[in-house]
Short mmCIF file of C-alpha atoms in Angstrom, two decimals:
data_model
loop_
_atom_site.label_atom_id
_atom_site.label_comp_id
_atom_site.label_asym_id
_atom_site.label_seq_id
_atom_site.Cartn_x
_atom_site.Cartn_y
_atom_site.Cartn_z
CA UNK A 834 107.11 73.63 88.21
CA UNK A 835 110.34 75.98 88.81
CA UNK A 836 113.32 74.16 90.05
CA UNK A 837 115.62 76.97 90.56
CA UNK A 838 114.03 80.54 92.02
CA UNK A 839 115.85 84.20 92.65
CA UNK A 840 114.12 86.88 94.17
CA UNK A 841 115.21 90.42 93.90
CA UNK A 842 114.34 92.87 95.93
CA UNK A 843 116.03 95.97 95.04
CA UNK A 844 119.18 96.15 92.85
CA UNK A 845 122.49 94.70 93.03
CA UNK A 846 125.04 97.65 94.17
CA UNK A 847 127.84 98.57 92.51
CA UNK A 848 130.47 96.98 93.97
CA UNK A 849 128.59 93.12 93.67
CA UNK A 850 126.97 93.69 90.64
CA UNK A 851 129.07 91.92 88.32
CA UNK A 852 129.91 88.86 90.49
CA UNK A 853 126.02 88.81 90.95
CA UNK A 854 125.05 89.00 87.39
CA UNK A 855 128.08 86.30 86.55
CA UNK A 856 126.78 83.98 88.92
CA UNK A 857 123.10 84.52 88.05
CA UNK A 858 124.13 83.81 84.22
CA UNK A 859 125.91 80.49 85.65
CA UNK A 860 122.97 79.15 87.54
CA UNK A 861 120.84 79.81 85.15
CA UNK A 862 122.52 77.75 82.80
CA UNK A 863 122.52 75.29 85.42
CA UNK A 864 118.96 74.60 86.05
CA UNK A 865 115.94 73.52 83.88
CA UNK A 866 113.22 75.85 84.82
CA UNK A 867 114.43 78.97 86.57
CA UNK A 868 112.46 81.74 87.08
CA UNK A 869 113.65 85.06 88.59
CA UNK A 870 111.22 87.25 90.98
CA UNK A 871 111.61 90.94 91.28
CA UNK A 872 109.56 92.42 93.90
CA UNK A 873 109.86 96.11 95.60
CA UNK A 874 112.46 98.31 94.63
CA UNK A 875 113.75 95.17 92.31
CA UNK A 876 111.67 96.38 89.80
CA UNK A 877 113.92 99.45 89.02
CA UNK A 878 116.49 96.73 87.82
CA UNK A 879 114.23 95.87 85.78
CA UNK A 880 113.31 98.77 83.33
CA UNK A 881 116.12 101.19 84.06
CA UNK A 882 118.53 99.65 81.67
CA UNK A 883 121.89 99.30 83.83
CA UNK A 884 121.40 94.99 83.82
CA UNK A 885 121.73 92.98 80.94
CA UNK A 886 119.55 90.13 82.12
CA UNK A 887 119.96 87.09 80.09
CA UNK A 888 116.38 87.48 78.80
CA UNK A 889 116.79 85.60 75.72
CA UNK A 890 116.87 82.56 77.23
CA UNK A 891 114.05 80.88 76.83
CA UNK A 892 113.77 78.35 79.72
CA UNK A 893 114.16 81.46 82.63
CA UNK A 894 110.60 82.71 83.96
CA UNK A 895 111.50 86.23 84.27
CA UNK A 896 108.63 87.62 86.51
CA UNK A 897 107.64 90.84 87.94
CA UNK A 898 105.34 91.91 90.68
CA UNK A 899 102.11 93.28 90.19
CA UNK A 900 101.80 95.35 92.97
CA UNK A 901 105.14 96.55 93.43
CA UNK A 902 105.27 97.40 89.45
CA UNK A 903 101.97 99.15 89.90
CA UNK A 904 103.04 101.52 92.83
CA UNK A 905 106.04 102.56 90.34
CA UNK A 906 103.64 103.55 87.61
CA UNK A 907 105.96 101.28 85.28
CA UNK A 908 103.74 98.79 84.34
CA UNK A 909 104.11 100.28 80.44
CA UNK A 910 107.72 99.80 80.65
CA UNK A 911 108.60 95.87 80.78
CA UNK A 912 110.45 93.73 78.33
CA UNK A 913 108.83 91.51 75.91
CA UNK A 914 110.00 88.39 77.68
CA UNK A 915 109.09 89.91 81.45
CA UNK A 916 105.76 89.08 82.98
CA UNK A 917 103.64 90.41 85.57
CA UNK A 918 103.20 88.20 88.57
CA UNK A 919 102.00 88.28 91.89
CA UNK A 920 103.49 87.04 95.35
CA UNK A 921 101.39 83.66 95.00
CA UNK A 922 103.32 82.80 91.80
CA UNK A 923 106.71 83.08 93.54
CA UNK A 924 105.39 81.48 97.07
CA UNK A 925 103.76 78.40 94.87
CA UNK A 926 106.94 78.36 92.94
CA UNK A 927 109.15 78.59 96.17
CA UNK A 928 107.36 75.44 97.61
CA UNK A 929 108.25 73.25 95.35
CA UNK A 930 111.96 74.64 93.73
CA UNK A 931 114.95 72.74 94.60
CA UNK A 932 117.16 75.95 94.91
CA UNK A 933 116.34 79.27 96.23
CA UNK A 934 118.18 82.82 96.02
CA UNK A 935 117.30 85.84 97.17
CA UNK A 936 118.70 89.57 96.94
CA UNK A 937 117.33 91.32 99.87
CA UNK A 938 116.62 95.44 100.44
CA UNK A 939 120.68 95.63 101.13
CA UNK A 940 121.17 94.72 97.66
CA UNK A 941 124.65 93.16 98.74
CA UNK A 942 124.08 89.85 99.87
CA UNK A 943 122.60 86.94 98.34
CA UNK A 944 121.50 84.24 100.14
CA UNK A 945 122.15 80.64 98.00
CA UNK A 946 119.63 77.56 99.53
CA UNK A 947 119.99 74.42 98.19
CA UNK A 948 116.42 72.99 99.74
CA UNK A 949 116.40 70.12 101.57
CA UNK A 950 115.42 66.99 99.76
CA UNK A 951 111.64 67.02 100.32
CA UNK A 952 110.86 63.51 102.04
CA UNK A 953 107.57 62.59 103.49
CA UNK A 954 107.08 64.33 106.67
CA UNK A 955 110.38 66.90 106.72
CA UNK A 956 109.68 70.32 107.34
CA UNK A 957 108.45 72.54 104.83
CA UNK A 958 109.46 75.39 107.42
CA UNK A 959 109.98 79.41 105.51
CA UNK A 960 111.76 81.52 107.23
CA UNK A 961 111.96 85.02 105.81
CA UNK A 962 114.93 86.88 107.35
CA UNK A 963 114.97 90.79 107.79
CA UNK A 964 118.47 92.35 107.60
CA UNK A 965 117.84 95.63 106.52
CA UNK A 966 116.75 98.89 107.90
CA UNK A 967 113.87 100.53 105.35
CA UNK A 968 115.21 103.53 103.72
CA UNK A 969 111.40 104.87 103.20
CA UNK A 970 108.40 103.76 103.87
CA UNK A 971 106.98 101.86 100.32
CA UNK A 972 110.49 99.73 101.38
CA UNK A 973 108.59 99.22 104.85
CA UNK A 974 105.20 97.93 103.28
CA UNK A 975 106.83 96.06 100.50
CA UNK A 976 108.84 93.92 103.02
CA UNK A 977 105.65 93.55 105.39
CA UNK A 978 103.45 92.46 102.59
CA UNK A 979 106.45 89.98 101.41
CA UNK A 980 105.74 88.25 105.19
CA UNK A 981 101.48 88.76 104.72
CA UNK A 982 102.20 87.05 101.65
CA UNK A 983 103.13 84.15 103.51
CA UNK A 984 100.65 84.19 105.99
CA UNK A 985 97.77 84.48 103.18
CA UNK A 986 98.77 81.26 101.56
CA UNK A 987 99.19 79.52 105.69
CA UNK A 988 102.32 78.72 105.02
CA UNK A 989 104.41 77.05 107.58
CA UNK A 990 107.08 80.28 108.03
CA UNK A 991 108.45 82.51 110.71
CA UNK A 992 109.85 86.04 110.37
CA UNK A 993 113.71 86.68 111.98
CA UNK A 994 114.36 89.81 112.07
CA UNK A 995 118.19 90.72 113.18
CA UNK A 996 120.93 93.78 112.48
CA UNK A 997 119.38 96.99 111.03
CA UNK A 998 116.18 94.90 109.97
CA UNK A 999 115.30 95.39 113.33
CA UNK A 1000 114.37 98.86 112.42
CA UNK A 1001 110.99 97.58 110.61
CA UNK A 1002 109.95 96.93 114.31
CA UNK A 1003 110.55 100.38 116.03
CA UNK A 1004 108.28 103.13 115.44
CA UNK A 1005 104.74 104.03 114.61
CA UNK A 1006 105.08 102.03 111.38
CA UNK A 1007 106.03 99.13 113.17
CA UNK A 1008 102.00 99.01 113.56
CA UNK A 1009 101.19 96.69 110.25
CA UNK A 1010 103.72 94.03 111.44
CA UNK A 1011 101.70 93.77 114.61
CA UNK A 1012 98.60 92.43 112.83
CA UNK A 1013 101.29 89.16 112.73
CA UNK A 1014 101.30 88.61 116.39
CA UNK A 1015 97.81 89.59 117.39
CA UNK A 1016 96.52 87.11 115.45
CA UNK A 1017 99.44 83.96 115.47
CA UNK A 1018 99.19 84.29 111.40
CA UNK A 1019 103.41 83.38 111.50
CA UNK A 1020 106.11 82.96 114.14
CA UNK A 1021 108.36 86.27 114.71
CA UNK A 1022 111.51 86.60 116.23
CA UNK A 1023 114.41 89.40 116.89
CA UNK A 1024 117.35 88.42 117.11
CA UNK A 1025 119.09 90.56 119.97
CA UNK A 1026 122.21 90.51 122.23
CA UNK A 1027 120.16 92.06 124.42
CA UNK A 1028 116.70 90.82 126.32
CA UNK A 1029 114.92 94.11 124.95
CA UNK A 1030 115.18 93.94 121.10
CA UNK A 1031 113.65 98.00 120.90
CA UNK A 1032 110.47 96.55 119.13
CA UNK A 1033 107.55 97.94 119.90
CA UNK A 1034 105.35 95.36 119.13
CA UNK A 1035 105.62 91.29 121.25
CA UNK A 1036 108.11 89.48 119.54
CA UNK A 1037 110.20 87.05 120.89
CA UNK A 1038 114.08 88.08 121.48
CA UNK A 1039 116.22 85.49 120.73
CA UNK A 1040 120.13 85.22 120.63
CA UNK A 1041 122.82 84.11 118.01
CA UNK A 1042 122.58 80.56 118.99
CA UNK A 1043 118.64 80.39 118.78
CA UNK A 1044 118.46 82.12 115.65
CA UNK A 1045 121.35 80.05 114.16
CA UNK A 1046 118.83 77.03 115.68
CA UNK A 1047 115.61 78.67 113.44
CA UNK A 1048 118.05 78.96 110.23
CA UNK A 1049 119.29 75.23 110.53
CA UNK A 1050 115.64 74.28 110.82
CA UNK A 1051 114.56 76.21 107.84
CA UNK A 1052 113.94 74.28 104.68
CA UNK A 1053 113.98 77.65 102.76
CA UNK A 1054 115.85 80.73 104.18
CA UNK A 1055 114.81 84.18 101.78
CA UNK A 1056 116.67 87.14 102.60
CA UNK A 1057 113.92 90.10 102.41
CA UNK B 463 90.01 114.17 86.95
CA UNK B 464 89.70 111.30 84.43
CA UNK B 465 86.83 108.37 86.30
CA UNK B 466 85.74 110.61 88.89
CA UNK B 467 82.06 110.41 89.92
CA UNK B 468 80.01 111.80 92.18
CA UNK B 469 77.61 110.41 94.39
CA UNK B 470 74.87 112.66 95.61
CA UNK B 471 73.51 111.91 99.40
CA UNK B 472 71.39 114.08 101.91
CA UNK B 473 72.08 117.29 100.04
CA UNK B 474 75.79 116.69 99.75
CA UNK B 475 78.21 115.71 96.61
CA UNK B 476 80.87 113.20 97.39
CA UNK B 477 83.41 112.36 95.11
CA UNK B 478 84.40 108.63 94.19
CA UNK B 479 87.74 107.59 92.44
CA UNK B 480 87.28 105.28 89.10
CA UNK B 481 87.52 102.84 91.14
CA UNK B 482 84.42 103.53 93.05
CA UNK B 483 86.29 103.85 96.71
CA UNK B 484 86.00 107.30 98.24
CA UNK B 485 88.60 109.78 97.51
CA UNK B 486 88.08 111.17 101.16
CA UNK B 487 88.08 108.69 103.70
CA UNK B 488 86.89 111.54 106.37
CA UNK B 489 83.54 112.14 104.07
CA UNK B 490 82.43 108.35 105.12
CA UNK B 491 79.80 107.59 107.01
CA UNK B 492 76.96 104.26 107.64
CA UNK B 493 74.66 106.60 105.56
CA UNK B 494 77.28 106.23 102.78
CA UNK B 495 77.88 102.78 102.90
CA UNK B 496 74.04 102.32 102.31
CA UNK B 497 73.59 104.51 99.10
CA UNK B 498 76.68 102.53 97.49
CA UNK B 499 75.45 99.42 98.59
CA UNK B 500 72.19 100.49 97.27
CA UNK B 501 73.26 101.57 93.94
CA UNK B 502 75.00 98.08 93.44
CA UNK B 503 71.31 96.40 94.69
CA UNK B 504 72.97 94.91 97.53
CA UNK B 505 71.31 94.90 101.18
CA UNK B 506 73.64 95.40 103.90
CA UNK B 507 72.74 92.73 106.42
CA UNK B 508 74.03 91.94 110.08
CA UNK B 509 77.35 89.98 108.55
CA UNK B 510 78.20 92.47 105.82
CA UNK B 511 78.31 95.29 108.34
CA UNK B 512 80.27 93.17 110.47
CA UNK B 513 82.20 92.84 107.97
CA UNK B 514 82.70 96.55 106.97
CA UNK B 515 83.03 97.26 110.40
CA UNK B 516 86.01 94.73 111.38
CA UNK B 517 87.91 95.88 107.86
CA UNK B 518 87.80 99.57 109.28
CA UNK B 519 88.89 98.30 113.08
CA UNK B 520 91.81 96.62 111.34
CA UNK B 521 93.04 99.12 109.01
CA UNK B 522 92.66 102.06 111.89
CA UNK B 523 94.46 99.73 113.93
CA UNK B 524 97.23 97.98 111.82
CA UNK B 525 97.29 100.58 108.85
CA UNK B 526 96.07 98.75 106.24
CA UNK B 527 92.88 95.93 105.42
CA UNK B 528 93.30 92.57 107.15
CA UNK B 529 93.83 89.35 105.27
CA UNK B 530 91.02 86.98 104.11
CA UNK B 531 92.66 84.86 106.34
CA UNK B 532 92.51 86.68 109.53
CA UNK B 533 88.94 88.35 108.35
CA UNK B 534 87.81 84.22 109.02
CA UNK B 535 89.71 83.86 111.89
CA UNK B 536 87.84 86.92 113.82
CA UNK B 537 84.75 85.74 112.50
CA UNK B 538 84.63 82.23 113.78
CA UNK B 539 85.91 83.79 117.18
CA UNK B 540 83.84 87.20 117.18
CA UNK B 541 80.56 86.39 114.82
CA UNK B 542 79.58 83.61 116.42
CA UNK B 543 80.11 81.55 112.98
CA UNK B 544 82.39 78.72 114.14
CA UNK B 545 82.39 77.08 110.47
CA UNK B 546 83.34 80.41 108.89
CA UNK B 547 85.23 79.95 105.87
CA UNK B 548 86.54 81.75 103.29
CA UNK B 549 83.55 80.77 101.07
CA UNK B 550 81.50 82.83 103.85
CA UNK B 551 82.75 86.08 103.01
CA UNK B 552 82.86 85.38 99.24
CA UNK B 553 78.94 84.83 99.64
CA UNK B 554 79.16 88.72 101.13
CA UNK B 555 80.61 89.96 98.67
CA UNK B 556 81.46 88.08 95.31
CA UNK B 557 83.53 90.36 94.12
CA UNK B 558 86.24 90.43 96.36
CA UNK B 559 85.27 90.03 100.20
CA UNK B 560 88.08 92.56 101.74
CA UNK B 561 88.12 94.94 98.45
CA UNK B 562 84.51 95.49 98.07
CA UNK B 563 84.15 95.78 102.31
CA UNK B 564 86.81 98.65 101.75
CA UNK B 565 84.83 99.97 99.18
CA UNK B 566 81.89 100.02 101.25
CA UNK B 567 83.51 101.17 104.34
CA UNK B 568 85.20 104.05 102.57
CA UNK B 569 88.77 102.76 103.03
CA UNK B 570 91.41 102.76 99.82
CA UNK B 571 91.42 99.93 97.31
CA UNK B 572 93.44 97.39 99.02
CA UNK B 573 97.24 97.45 97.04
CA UNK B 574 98.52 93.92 97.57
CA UNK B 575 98.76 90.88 95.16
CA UNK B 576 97.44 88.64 97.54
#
């Protein structure tokens, strides 16, 4: 059981790298079972030699996903101490951990969640918050699958998407994150000044104070 | 290319990927679903086909195969098979209810971990 999970999602940028890799190093340290998910364009970080992850440690789970490794054809090129995972190692993992942070598709932001203290009959409540505009469209999938992922295992978890992120909803593409409504497999919102968040598929708008209402409620907030 | 096969079929040559899906989803048809299912000595009965069928319906619709989860869902509501389980379609098809229905229904290998 992992008490302390990051998930990456595409590499830190520049200007946050080094505060990001400090503080990674820290809470690393600070934990006794970390492990460290890199999913979609996270990957890259991986293999492309500009982060010196703290691999030798030997307590850190450093994990990499399957699928997302697999559409990068750089399943050959992993270190020794990396492993190939899928999304129902990390959600398991996620479940239980004590602290979660994620890197989301920005790469500029980390979310830090200390979880709630896990008492009989709190909320278990994911919500998976959408940022970020897709720059292409494996970024589109990768994110959408991240939410299916979810819904696969039934977990309890909605899907707010606000700022750019509201992007994933506009457009043909848009399509795959309909399959979510249609059949009630998660709860979806957009955050929207607006009553008309531009999505072209039925979620519900909600405003700053309702979404700030979803995020208190949240016993795990990941930043996709 | 490396894996390729072909599968022969009313005069015609179609051409499956190693992984036995075929490379061109536009050469599918019922008549193909039959000769694969044949070749793996599987009968394609009432539920598998409406099985293959809903897979296709989905990914036409939403882009891509639909989860295990939501395969069950439409079946207890549109099968008539209110105890429908996930157990149901791995009695379909043991080797992966959504993959091999893609397979059979001439749709890519499903990409996702889950």
């Amino acid at each position: 059981m992992h008490d302390y999970i990051v998930l990456i999602r595409r590499r830190p940028s520049p200007d946050i790298a080094a505060g990001f890799m400090r503080d990674l190093r820290e809470s690393l340290q600070t934990f006794r079972t970390p492990l460290v998910f890199f999913h979609g364009d996270g990957v890259e970080a991986v293999s492309d030699g500009g982060f010196d992850w703290p691999e030798s440690d030997p307590d850190v789970d450093w994990c990499v996903c399957r699928t997302s490794l697999e559409r990068r054809s750089a399943s050959n090129g992993l270190p020794s101490s990396f492993r190939v995972a899928t999304l129902v190692t990390f959600y398991q993992a996620v479940l239980c951990a004590s602290r979660v942070d994620s890197l989301g598709l920005g790469g500029r932001s980390c979310c830090r969640r200390e979880q709630r203290k896990r008492t009989q009959g709190a909320s278990n409540h994911l919500l998976l918050e959408i940022g970020f505009a897709p720059d292409e469209q494996r970024q589109r999938r990768e994110t959408l699958e991240m939410a299916l992922g979810a819904a696969a295992l039934e977990l309890d978890a909605s899907v707010l998407f606000r700022d750019s992120g509201l992007a994933h909803l506009a457009g043909g593409a848009a399509r795959g994150w309909a399959q979510i409504t249609d059949f009630g497999l998660l709860g979806m919102y957009a955050e929207a000044p607006a009553r008309s968040s531009g999505a072209e598929i039925p979620v519900q708008t909600v405003n700053a104070a309702r979404a700030a209402d979803l995020r208190a409620h949240a016993a795990t907030i990941l930043i996709l | 290319m490396t894996g390729e096969r072909k599968l022969a079929l009313a005069g015609r040559e179609f051409v499956l990927g190693s992984d036995g899906h075929l490379l061109d989803p536009d050469d599918w048809s019922e008549a193909i679903a039959e000769e694969l299912a044949r070749l793996d000595g599987l009968e394609l009965c009432d539920l598998r086909w409406w099985l293959i069928r809903f897979v296709r319906a989905h990914y036409d619709e939403y882009g891509m195969p639909p989860l295990m989860r939501t395969a069950v869902m439409a079946m207890r509501r549109d099968a008539g098979l209110e105890d429908a389980s996930s157990q149901t379609l791995y009695r379909l098809f043991p080797d992966g209810p959504i993959r091999e229905a893609c397979r059979f229904g001439g749709l890519p290998r499903p990409e996702s971990c889950i």
